[in-house]
Short mmCIF file of C-alpha atoms and ligand atoms in Angstrom, two decimals:
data_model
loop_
_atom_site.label_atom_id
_atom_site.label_comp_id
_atom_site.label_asym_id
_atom_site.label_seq_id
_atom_site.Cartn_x
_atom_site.Cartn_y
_atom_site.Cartn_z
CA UNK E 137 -5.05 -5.75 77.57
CA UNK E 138 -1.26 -5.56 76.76
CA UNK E 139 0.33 -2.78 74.77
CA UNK E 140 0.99 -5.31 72.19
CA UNK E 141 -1.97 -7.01 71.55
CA UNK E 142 -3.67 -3.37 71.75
CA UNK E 143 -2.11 -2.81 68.61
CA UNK E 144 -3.85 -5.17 66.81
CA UNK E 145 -7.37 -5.23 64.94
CA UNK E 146 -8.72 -7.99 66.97
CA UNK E 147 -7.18 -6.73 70.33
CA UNK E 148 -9.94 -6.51 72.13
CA UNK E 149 -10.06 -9.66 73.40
CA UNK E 150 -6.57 -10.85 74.40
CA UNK E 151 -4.77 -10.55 77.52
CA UNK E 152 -1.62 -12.04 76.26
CA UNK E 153 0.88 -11.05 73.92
CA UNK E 154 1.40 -12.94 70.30
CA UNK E 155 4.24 -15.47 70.74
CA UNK E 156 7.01 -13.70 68.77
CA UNK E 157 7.05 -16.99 66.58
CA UNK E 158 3.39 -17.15 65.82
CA UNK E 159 3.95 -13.38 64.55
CA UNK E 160 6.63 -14.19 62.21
CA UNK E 161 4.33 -17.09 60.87
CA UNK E 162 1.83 -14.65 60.43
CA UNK E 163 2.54 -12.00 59.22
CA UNK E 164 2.43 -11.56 55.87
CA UNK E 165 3.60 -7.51 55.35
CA UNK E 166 6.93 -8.26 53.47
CA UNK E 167 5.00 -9.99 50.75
CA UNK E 168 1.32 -8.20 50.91
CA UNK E 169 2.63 -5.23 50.70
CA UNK E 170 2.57 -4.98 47.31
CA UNK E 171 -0.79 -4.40 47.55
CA UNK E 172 -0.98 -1.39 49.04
CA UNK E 173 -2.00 1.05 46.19
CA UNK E 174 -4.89 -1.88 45.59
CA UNK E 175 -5.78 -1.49 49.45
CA UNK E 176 -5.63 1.92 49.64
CA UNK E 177 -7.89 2.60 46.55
CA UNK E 178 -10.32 -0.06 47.17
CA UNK E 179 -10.48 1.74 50.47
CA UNK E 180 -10.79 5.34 48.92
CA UNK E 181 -13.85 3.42 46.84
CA UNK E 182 -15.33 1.65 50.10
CA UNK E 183 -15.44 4.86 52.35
CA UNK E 184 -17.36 6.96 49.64
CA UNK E 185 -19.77 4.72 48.76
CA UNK E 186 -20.30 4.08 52.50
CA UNK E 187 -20.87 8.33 52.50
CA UNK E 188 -23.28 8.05 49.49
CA UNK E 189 -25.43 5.63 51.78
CA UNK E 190 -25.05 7.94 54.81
CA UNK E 191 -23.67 4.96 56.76
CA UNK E 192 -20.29 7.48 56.87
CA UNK E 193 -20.39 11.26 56.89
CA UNK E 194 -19.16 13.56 54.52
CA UNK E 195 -16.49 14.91 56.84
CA UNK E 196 -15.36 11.79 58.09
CA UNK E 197 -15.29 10.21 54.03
CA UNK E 198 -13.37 13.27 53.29
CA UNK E 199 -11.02 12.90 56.46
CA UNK E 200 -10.08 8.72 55.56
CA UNK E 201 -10.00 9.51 51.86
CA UNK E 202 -7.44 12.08 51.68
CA UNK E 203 -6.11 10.48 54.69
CA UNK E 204 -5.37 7.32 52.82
CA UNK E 205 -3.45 9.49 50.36
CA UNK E 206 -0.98 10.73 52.60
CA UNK E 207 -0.85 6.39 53.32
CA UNK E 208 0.21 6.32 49.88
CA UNK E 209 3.03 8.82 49.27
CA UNK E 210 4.23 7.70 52.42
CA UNK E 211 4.50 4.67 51.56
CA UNK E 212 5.68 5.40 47.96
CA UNK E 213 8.48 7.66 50.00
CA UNK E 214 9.65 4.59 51.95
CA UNK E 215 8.66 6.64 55.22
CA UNK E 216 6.52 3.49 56.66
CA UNK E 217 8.20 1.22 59.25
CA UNK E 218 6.99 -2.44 58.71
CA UNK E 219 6.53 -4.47 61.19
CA UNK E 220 5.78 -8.00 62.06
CA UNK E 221 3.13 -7.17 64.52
CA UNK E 222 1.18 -5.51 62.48
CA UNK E 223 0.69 -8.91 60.32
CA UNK E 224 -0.61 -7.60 57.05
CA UNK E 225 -0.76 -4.06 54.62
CA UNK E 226 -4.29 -3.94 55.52
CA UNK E 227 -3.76 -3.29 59.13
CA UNK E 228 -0.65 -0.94 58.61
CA UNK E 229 -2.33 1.55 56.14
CA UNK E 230 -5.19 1.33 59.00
CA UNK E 231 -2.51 1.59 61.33
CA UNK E 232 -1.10 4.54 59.59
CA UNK E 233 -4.44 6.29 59.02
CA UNK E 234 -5.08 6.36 62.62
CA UNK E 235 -2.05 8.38 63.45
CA UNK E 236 -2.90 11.30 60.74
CA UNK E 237 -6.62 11.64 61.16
CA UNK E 238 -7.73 10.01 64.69
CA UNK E 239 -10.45 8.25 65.66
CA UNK E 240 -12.39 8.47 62.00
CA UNK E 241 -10.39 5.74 60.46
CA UNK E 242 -11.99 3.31 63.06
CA UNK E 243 -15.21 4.00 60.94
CA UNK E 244 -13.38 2.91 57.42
CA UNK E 245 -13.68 -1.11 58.23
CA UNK E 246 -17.67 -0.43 58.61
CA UNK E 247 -19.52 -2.97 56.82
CA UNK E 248 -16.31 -5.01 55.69
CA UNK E 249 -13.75 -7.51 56.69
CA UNK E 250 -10.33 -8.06 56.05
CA UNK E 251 -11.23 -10.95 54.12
CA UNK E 252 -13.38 -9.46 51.83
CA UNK E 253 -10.44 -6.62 51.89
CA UNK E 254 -7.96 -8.55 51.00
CA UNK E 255 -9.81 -10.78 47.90
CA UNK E 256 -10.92 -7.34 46.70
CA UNK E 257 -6.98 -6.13 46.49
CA UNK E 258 -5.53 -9.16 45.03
CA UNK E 259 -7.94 -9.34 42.60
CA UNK E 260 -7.45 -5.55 41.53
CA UNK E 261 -3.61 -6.41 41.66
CA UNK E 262 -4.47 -9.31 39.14
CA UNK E 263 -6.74 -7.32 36.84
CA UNK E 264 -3.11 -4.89 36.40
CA UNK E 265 -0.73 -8.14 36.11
CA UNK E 266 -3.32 -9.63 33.29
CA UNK E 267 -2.56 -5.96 31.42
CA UNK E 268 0.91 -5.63 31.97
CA UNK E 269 1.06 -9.04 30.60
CA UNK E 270 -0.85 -8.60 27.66
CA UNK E 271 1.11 -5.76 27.01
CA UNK E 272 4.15 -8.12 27.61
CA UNK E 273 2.86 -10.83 25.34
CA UNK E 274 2.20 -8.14 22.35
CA UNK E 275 5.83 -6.93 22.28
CA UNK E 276 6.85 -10.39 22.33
CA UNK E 277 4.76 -11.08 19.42
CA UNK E 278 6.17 -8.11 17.53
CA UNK E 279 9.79 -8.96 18.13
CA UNK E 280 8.72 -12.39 16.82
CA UNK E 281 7.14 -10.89 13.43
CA UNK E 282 10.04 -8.09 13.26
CA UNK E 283 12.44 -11.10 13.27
CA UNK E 284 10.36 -12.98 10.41
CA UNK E 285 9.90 -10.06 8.34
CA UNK E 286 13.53 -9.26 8.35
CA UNK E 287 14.67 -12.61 7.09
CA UNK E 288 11.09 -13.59 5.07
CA UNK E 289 13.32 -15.72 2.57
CA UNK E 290 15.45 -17.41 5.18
CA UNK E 291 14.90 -21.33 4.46
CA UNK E 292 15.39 -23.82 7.41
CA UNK E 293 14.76 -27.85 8.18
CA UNK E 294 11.70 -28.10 9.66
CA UNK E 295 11.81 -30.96 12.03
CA UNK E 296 10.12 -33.56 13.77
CA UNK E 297 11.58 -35.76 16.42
CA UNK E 298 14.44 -33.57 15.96
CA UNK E 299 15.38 -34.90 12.40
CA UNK E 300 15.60 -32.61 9.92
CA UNK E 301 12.12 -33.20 7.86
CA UNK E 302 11.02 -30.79 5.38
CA UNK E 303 12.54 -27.84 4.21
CA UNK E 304 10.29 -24.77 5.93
CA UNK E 305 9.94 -20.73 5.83
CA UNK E 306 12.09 -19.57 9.33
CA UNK E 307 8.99 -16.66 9.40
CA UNK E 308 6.66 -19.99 8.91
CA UNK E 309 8.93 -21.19 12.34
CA UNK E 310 8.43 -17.74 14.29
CA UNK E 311 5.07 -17.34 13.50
CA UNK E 312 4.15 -20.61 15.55
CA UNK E 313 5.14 -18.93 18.19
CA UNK E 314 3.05 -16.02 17.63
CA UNK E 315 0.35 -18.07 17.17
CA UNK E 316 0.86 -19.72 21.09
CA UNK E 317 0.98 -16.11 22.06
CA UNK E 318 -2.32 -15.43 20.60
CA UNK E 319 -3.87 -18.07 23.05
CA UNK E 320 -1.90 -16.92 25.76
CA UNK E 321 -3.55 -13.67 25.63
CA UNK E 322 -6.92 -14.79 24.84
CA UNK E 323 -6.40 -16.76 27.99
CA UNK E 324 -5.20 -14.01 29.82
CA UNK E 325 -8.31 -12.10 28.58
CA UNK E 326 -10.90 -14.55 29.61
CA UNK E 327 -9.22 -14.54 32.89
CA UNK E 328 -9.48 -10.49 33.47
CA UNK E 329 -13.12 -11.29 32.79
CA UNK E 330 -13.61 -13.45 35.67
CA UNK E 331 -11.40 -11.59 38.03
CA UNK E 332 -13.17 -8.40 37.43
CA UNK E 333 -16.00 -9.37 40.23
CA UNK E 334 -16.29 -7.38 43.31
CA UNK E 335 -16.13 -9.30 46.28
CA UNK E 336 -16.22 -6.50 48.79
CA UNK E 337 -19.38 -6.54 51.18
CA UNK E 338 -19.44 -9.83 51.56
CA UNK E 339 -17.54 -8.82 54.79
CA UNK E 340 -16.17 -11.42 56.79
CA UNK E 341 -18.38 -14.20 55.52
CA UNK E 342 -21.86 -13.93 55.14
CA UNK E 343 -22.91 -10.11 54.24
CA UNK E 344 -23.75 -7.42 56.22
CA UNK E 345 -26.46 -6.02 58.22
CA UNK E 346 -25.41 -2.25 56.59
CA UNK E 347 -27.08 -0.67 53.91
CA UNK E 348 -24.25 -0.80 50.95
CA UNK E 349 -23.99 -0.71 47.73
CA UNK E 350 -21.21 -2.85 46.36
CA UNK E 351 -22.60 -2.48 42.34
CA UNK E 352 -21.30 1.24 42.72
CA UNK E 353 -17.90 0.32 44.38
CA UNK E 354 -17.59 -1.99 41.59
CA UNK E 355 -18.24 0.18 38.68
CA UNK E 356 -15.86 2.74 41.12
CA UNK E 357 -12.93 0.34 41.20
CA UNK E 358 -13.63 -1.19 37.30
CA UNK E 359 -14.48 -4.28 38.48
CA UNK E 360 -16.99 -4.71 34.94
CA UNK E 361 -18.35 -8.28 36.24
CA UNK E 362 -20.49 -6.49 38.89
CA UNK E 363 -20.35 -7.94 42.30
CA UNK E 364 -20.18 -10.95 43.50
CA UNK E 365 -23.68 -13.44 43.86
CA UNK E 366 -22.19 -15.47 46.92
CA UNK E 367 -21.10 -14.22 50.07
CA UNK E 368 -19.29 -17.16 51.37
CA UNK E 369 -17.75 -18.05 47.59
CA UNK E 370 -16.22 -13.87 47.43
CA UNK E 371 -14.18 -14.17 50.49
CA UNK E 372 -12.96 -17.76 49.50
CA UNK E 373 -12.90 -17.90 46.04
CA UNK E 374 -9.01 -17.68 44.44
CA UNK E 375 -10.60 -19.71 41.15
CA UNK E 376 -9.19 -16.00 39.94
CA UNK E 377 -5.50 -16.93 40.68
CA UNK E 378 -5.35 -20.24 40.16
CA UNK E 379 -6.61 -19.20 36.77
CA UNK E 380 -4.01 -16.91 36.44
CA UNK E 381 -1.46 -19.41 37.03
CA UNK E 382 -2.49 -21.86 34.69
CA UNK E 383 -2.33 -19.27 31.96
CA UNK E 384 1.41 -18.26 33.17
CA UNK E 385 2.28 -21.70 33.31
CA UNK E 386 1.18 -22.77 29.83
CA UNK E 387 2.79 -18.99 28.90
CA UNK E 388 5.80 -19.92 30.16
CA UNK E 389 5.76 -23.50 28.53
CA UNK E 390 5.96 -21.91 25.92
CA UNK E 391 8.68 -19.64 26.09
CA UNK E 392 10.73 -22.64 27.46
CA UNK E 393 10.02 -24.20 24.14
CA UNK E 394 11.40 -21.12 22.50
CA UNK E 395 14.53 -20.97 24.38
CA UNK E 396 15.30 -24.07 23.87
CA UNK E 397 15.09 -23.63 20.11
CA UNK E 398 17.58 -20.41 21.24
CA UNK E 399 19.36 -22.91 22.76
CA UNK E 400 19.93 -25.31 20.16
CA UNK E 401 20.41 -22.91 17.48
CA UNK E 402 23.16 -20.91 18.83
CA UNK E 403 25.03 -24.23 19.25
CA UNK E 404 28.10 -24.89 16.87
CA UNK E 405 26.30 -27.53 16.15
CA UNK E 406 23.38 -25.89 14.35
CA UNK E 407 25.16 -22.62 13.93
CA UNK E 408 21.67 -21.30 12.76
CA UNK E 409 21.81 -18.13 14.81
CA UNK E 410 23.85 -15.71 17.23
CA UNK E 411 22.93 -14.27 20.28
CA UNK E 412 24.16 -11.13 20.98
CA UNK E 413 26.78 -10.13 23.86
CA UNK E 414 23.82 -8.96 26.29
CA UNK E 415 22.15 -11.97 26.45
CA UNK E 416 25.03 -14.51 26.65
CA UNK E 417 28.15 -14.96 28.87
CA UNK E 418 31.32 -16.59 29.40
CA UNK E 419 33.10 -18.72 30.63
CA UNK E 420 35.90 -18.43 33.35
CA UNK E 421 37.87 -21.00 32.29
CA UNK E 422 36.92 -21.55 28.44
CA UNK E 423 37.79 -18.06 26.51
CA UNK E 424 35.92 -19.74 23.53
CA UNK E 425 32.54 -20.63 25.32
CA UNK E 426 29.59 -17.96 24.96
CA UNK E 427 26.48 -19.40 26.63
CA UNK E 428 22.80 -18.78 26.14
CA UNK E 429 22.24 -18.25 29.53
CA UNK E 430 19.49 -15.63 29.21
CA UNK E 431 17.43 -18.82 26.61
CA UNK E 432 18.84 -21.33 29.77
CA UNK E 433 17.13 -19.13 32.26
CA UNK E 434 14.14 -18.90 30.84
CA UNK E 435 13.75 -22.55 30.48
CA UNK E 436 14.75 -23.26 33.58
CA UNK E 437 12.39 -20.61 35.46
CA UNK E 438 9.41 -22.67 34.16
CA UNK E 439 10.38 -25.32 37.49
CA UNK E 440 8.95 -22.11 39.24
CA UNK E 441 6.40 -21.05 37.29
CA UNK E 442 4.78 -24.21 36.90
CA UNK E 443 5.62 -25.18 41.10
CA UNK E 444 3.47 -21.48 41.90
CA UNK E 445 0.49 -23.31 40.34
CA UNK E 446 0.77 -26.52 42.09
CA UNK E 447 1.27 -24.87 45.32
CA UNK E 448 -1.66 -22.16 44.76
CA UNK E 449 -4.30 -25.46 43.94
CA UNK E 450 -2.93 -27.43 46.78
CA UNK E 451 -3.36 -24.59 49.52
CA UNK E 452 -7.10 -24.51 48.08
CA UNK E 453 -7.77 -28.60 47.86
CA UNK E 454 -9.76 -29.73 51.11
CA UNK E 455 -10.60 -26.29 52.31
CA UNK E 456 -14.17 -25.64 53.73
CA UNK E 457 -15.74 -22.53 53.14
CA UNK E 458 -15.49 -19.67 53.86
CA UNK E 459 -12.08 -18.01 54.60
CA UNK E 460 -9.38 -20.04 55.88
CA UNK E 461 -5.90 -18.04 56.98
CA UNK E 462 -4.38 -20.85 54.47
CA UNK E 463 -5.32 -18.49 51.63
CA UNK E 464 -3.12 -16.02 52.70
CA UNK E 465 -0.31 -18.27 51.30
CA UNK E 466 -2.46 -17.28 47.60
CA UNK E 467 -0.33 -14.30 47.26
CA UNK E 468 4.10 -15.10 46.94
CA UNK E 469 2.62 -17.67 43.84
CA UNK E 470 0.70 -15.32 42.02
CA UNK E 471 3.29 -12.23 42.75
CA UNK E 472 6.54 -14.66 41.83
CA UNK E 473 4.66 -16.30 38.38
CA UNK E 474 3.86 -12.75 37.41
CA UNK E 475 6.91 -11.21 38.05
CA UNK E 476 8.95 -14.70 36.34
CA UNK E 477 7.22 -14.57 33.06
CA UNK E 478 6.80 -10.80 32.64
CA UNK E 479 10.81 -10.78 33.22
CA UNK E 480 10.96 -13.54 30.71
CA UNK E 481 8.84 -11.69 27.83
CA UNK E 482 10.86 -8.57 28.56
CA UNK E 483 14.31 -10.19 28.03
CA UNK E 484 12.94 -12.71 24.87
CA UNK E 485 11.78 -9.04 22.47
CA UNK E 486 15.49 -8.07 22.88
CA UNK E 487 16.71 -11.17 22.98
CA UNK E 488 15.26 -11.75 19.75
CA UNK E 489 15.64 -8.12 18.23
CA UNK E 490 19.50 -9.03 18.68
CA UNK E 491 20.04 -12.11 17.52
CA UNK E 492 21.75 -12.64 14.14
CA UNK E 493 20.00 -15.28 11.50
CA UNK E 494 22.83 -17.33 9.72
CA UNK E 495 20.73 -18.19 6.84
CA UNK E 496 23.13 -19.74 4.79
CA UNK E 497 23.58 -22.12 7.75
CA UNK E 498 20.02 -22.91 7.70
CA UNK E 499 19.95 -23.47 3.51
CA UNK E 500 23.19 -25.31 4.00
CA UNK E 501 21.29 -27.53 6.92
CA UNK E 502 18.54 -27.69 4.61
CA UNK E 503 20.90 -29.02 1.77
CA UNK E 504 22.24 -31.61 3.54
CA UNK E 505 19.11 -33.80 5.24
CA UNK E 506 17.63 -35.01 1.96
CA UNK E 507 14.43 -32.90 2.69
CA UNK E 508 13.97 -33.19 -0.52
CA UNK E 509 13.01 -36.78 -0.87
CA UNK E 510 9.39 -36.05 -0.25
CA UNK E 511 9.33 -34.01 -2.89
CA UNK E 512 10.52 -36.67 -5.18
CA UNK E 513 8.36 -39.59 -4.22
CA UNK E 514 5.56 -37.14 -4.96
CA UNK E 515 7.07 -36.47 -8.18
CA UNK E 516 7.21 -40.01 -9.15
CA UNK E 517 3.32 -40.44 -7.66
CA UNK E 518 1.90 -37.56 -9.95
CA UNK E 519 3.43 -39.64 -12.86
CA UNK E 520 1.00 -42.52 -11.67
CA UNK E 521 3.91 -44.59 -9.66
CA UNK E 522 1.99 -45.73 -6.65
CA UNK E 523 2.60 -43.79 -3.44
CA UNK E 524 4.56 -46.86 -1.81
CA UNK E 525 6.25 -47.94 -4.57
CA UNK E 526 7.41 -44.06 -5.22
CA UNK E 527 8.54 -43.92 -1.66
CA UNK E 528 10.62 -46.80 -2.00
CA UNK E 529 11.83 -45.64 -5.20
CA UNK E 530 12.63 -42.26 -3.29
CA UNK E 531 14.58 -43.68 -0.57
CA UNK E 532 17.00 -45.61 -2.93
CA UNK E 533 18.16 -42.67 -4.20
CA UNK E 534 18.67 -41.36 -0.76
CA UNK E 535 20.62 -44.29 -0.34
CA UNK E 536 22.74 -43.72 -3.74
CA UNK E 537 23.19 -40.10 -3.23
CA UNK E 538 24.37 -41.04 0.75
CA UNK E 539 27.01 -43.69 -0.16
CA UNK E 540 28.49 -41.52 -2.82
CA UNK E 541 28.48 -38.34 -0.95
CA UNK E 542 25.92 -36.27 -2.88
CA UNK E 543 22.71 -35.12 -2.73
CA UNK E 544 19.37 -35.70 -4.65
CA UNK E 545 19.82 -32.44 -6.95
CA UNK E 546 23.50 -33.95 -7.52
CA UNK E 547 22.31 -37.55 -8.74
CA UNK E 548 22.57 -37.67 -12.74
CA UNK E 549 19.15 -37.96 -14.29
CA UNK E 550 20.88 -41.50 -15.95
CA UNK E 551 21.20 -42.28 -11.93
CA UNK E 552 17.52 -41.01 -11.90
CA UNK E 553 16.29 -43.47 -15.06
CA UNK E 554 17.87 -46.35 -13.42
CA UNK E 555 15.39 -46.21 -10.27
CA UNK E 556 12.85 -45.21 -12.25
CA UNK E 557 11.85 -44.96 -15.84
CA UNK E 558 9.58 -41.82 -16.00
CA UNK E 559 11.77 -39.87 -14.18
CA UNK E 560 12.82 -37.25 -16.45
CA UNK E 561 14.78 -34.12 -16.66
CA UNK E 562 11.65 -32.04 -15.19
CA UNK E 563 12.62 -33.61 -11.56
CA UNK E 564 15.58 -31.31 -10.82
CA UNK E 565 13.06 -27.82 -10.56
CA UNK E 566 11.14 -30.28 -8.30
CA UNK E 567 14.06 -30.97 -5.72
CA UNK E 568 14.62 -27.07 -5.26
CA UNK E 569 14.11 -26.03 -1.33
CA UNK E 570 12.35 -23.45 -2.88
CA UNK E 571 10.08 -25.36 -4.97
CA UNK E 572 9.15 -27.97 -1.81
CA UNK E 573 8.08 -24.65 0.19
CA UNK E 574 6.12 -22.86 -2.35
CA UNK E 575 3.94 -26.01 -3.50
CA UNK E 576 2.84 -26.16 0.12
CA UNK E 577 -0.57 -23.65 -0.22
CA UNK E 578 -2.70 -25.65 2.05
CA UNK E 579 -3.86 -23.03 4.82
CA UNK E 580 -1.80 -22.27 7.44
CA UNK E 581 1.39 -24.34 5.18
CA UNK E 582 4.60 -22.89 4.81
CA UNK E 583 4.32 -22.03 1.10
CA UNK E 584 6.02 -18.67 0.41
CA UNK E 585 2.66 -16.40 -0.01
CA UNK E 586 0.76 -18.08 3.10
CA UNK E 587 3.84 -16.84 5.01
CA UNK E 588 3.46 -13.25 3.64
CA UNK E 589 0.13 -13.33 3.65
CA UNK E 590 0.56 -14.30 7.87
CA UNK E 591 3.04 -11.57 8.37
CA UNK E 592 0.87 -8.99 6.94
CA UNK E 593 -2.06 -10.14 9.37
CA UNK E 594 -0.11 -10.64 11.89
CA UNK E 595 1.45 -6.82 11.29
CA UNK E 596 -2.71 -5.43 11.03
CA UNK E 597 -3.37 -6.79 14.35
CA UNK E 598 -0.10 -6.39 16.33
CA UNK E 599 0.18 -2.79 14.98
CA UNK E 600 -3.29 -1.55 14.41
CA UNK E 601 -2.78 2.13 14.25
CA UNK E 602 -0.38 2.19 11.44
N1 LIG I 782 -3.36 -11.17 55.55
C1 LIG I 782 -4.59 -11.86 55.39
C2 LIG I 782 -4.59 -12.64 54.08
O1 LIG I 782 -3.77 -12.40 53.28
C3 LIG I 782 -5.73 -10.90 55.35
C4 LIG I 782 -7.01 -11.48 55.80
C5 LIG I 782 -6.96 -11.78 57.24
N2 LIG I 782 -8.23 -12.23 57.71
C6 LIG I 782 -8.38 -12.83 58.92
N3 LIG I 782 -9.55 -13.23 59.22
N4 LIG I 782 -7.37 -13.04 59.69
O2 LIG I 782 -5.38 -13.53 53.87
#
């Protein structure tokens, strides 16, 4: 056997070194080894359960398990050397275990596998990401209600097709995006739920001949689904992450649709808000330009986000059971999503904490698209004018108030008695921004009270222990 290949878990058999090619395909240390604190506790878990059955004794459990926590401050010290030929953070810590405590850490990989090692760590390194997340989302959400409280007047166009439509509560705005958080998490949730099954014990594919308990590892490690019922499906199954991703993706959607509202509305254009200096930078060559690039970003980062789930479901299309070294490429999609959209919810509560609300630019948008005519064909229909007729009605005083430069309220009401006989003075209350948001009660509408009502539930659940 050659010194190199002696290294190696699966020495044994090989005369000849790896090709130093094959071991840079290979390896997979400077992405896996994130996982280490996953590895090494899962470990910790594995060794004294193996004890408790008296497959391990007490010395050598005691020798791996405070073994393994040398590993780990090591590690957290930067005092490990990675390398290549050592392929993954499963063999190092092994590796590193040897060295401090001898020929007991052989006994740690007793009735388990690196494959179901590694499913065990990545889905404990999930289980944290889906409550970091969470925690993520929530502060997200907050910013978003913070922002809505503090301007709970502010009136803006609602749109659709990106014409200004009907005049709507900017807390009404916000709080749709609150609302896509709530799902997000709920998501996220339902996720942790189905990630939280131990797969360890299923060793390297179909069980082993070792008298182990895995139901006490999991309860050990908080895995609450148990373990798993499937031997072949633990060590193969990444249903987990590809979960995972689809929530981040849709997550991320949805901040994308966010930032390009941030976007838009920090244009001169809209003028509706301003980012503040951290968020935004110049230009070298325009001294006037201050760009959203922090909004741009975080639209443009959902190429990636969305390109980690794609990848992740076609590594796992067409593969036969059980474990396949193709799932090894699992990890740099779950690790990069994660890290993209946490980074994204981090920057948005600041983002939005910052941001200045122009809300006279809003009313003044507001003013300006005849939102209003709505409101007066529905007038004209509650004084028994027929909804069509009304809307024609409605739209030729649009097209008086447009050719002379006005606006509905601006119309005289002997303008107003030309279109239409019952038109009266009553109709100028009726054309009021204010009067358009507050007639819509229906649930979930953006009358004035729903709004409140909204931000006060939102504030119950988003702050329970105040
Ligand atoms: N680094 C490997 C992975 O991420 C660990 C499992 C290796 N198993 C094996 N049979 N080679 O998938």
């Amino acid at each position: 056997m050659s010194d190199q290949a002696s290294q190696k878990q699966w020495g044994g058999r090989f005369t000849e070194p790896t090709h130093e090619l094959m071991e840079r395909i290979n390896a997979s240390i400077f992405f896996d080894r994130r996982l280490y604190a996953q590895d090494i506790r899962a470990s910790q878990a594995h060794a004294a359960m193996l004890a408790r059955q008296g497959i391990l004794s007490l010395d050598d459990a005691v020798a791996i398990i405070q073994g393994l926590d040398q590993v780990k401050q090591e590690i957290e010290a930067g005092e490990i050397k990675w390398r290549v030929s050592l392929e993954d953070i499963h063999t190092h810590v092994e590796a590193r275990l040897r060295e401090l405590i001898g020929e007991a850490a052989g006994r740690l990989h007793t009735a388990r596998s690196r494959n179901d090692q590694v499913a065990t760590d990545l889905r404990l390194w999930v289980m944290q990401a889906c409550r970091d997340l969470d925690q993520a989302l929530l502060e997200y959400q907050r910013a978003l209600v913070e922002l809505g409280q503090a301007h709970v007047g502010a009136i803006m166009p609602g749109y659709t097709h990106l014409q200004r439509a009907q005049p709507i509560l900017f807390a009404h705005h916000l709080l749709a995006y609150v609302e896509m958080a709530w799902r997000d998490r709920e998501r996220l949730a339902d996720c942790y739920r189905r990630t939280a099954v131990l797969p360890l014990g299923a060793a390297a594919l179909a069980g082993t001949t070792h008298p182990i308990d895995p139901f006490a590892v999991a309860q050990d490690l908080g895995f609450s689904g148990g373990a798993c019922g499937n031997s072949l499906d633990a060590v193969s199954d990444r249903d987990f992450a590809a979960e995972l991703l689809f929530v981040l993706a849709l997550c991320q959607v949805h901040l994308s649709r966010l930032a390009e509202e941030l976007v838009l509305w920090s244009t001169s254009e809209f003028g509706f808000i301003r980012l503040s200096d951290a968020f935004t930078t110049g230009s070298s060559i325009m001294p006037q330009k201050k760009n959203p690039d922090a909004a741009e970003l975080i639209r443009g980062k959902t190429g990636r986000v969305l390109g980690d789930l794609v990848a992740l479901l076609t590594v796992l299309k067409g593969l036969p059971l059980a474990y396949n070294k193709d799932l090894q490429e699992d990890k740099e999609p779950v690790f990069d999503a994660v890290q993209t959209v946490l980074d994204c919810l981090r920057v948005l509560a600041p983002m939005l904490a910052g941001a200045t609300v122009r809300e006279e630019a809003m009313a003044q948008a507001v003013k300006e698209g005849f939102l209003n005519a709505t409101e007066l064909a529905d007038y004209l229909a509650a004084k028994g004018v027929p909804f069509r007729q009304a809307h024609e009605i409605a739209g030729r005083a649009v097209r008086l108030a447009e050719q002379s430069g006005r606006t509905l309220e601006e119309l005289t009401l002997d303008e107003y008695k030309s279109l239409s006989s019952v038109i009266e003075q009553d109709v100028f209350p009726v054309l009021e921004a204010e009067h358009a948001i507050d007639r819509r009660i229906s649930p979930g509408g953006t009358a004035g009270e729903n709004v409140r009502a909204a931000l006060n539930l939102a504030r119950k659940r988003l702050w329970p222990e105040s």
